[in-house]
Tab-separated table of N, CA, C and O and ligand atoms in Angstrom:
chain	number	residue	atom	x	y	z
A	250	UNK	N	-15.440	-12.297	6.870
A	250	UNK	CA	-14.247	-11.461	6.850
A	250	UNK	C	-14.422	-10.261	7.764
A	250	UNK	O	-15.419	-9.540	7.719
A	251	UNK	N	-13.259	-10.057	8.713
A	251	UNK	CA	-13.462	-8.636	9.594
A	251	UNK	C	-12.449	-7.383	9.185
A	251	UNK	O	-11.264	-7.392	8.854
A	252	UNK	N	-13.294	-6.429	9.326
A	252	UNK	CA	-12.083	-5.848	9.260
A	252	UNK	C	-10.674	-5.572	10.053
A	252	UNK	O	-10.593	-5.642	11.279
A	253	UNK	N	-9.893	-5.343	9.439
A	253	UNK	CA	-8.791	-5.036	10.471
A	253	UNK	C	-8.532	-4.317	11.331
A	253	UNK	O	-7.575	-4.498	12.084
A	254	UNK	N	-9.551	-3.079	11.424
A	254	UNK	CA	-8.726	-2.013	11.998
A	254	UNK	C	-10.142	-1.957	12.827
A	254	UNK	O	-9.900	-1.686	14.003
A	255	UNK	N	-11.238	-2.092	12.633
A	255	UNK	CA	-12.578	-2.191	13.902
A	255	UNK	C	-13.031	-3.176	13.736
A	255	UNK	O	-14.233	-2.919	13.798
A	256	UNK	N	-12.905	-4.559	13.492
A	256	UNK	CA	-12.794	-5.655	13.834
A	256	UNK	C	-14.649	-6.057	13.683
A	256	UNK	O	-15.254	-6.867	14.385
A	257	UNK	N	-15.211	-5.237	12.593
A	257	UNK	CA	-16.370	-5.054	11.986
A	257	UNK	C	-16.314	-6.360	11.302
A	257	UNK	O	-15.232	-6.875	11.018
A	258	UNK	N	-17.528	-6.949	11.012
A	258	UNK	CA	-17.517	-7.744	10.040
A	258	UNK	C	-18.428	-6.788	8.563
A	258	UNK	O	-19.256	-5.878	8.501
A	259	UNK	N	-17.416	-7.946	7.229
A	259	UNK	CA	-17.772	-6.591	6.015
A	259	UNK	C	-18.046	-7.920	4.930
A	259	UNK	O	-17.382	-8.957	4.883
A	260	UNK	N	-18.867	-7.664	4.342
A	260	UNK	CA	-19.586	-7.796	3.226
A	260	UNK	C	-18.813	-7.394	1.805
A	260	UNK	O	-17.977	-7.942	1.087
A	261	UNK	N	-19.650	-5.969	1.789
A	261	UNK	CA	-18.923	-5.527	0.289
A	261	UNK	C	-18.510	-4.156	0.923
A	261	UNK	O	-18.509	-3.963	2.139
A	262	UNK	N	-18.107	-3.082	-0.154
A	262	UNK	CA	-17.619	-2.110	0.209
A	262	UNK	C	-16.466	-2.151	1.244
A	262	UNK	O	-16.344	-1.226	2.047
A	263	UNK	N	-15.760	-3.031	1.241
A	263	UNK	CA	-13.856	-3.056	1.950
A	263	UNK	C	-12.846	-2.852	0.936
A	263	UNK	O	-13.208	-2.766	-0.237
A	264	UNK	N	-11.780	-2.776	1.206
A	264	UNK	CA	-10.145	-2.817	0.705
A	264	UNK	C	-9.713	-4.030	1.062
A	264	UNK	O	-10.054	-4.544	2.127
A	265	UNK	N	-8.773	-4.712	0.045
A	265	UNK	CA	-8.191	-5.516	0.750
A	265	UNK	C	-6.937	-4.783	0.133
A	265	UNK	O	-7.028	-3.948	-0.767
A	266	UNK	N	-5.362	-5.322	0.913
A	266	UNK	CA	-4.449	-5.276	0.172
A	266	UNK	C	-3.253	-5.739	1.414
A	266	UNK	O	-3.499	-6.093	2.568
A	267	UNK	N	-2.074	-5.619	0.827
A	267	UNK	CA	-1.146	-6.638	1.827
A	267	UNK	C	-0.260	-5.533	2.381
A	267	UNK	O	0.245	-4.553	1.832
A	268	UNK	N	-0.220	-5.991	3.660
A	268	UNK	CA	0.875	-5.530	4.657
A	268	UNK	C	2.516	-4.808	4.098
A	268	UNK	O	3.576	-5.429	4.016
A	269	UNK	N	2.406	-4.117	3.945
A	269	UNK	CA	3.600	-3.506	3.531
A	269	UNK	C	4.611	-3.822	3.982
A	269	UNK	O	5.603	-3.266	3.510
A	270	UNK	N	4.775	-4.665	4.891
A	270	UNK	CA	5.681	-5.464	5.498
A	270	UNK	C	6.241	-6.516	5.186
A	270	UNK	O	7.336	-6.822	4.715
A	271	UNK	N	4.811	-7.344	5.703
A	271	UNK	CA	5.323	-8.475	5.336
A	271	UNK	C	4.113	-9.343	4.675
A	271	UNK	O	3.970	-10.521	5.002
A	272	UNK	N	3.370	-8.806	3.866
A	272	UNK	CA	2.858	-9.000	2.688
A	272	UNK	C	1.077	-9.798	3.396
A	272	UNK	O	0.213	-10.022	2.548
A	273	UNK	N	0.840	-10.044	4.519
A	273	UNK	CA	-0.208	-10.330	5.010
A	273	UNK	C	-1.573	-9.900	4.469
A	273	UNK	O	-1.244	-8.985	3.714
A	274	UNK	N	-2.981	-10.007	4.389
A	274	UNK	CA	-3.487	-10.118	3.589
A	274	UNK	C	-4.234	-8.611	5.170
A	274	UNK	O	-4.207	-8.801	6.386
A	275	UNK	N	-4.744	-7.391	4.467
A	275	UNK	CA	-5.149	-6.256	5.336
A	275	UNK	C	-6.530	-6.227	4.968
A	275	UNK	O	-6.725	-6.521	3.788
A	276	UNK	N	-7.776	-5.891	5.805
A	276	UNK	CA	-9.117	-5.670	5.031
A	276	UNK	C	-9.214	-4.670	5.630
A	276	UNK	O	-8.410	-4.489	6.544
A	277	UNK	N	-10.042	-3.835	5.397
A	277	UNK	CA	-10.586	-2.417	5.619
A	277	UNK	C	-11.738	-2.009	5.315
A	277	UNK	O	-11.910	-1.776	4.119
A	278	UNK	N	-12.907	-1.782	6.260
A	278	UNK	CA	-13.950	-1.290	5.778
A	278	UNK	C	-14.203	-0.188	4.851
A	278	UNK	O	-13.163	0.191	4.313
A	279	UNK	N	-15.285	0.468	4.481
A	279	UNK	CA	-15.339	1.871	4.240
A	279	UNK	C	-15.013	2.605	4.592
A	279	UNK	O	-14.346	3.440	3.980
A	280	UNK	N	-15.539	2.673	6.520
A	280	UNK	CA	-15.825	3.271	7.299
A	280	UNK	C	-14.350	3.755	7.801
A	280	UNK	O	-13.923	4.908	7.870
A	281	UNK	N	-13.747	2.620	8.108
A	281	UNK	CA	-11.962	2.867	8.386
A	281	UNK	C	-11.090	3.748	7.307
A	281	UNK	O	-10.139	4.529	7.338
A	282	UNK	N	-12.101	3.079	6.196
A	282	UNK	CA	-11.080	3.783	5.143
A	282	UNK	C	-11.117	5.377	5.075
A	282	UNK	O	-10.188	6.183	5.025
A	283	UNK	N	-12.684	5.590	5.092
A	283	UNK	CA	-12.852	7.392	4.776
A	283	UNK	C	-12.462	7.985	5.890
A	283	UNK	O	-12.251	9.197	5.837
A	284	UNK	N	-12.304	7.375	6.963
A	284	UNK	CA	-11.752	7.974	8.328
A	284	UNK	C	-10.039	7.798	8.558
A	284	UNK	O	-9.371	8.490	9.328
A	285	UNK	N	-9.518	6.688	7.681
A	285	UNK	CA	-7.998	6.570	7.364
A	285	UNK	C	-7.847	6.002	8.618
A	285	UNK	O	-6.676	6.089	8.987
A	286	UNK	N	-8.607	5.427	9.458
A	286	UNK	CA	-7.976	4.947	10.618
A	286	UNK	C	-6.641	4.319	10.485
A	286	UNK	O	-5.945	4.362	9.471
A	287	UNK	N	-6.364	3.764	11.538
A	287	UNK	CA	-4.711	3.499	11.746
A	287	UNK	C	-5.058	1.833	11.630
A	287	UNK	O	-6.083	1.357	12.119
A	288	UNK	N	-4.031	1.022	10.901
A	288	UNK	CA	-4.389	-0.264	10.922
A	288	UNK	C	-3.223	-0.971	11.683
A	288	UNK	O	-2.107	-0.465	11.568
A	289	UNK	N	-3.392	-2.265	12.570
A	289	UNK	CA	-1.968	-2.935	12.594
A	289	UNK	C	-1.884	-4.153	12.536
A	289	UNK	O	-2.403	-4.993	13.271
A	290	UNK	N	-1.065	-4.310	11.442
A	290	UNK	CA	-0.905	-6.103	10.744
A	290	UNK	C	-1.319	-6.872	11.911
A	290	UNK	O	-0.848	-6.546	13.000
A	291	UNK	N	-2.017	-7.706	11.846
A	291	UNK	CA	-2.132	-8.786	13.259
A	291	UNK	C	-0.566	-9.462	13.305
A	291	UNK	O	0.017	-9.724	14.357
A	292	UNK	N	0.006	-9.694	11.900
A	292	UNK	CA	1.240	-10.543	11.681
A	292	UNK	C	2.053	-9.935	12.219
A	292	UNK	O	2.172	-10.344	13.374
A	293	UNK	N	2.836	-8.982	11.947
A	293	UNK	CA	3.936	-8.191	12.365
A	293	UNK	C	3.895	-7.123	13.121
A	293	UNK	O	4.833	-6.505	13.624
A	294	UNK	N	2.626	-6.906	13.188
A	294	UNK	CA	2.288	-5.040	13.796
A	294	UNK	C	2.532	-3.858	13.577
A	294	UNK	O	2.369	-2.858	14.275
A	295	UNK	N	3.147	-4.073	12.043
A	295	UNK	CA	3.398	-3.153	11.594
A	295	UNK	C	2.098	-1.997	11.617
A	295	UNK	O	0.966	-2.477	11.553
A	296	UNK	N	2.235	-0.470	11.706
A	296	UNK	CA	1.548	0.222	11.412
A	296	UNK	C	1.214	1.126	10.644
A	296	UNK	O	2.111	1.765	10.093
A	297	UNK	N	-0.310	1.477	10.358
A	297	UNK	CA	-0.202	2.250	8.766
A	297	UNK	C	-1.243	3.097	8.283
A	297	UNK	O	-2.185	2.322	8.118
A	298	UNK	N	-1.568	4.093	8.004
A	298	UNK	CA	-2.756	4.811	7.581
A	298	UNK	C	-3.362	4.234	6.926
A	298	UNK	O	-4.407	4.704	6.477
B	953	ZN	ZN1	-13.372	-0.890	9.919
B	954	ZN	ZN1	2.533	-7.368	8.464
């Protein structure tokens, strides 16, 4: 599994949760997360803190 937003590969310590859009499945490292990077759906492109 990579993450979404630095395209890291992750183990444990990620988020998952779905695209506010259009419901796509989002992963997120730690690292993205405590930094809030910016993510964008691969599906729709939607974008999102
Ligand atoms: Zn990341
Ligand atoms: Zn989406």
């Amino acid at each position: 599994m990579k993450c979404t937003s630095c395209n890291k590969e992750v183990t444990d310590n990620y988020v998952r949760f779905k695209c506010p859009s259009c419901g796509h499945e989002i992963i997120r490292c730690q690292d993205c997360r405590e930094r809030a990077s910016r993510y964008v759906c691969p599906e729709c492109g939607f974008e999102g803190p």
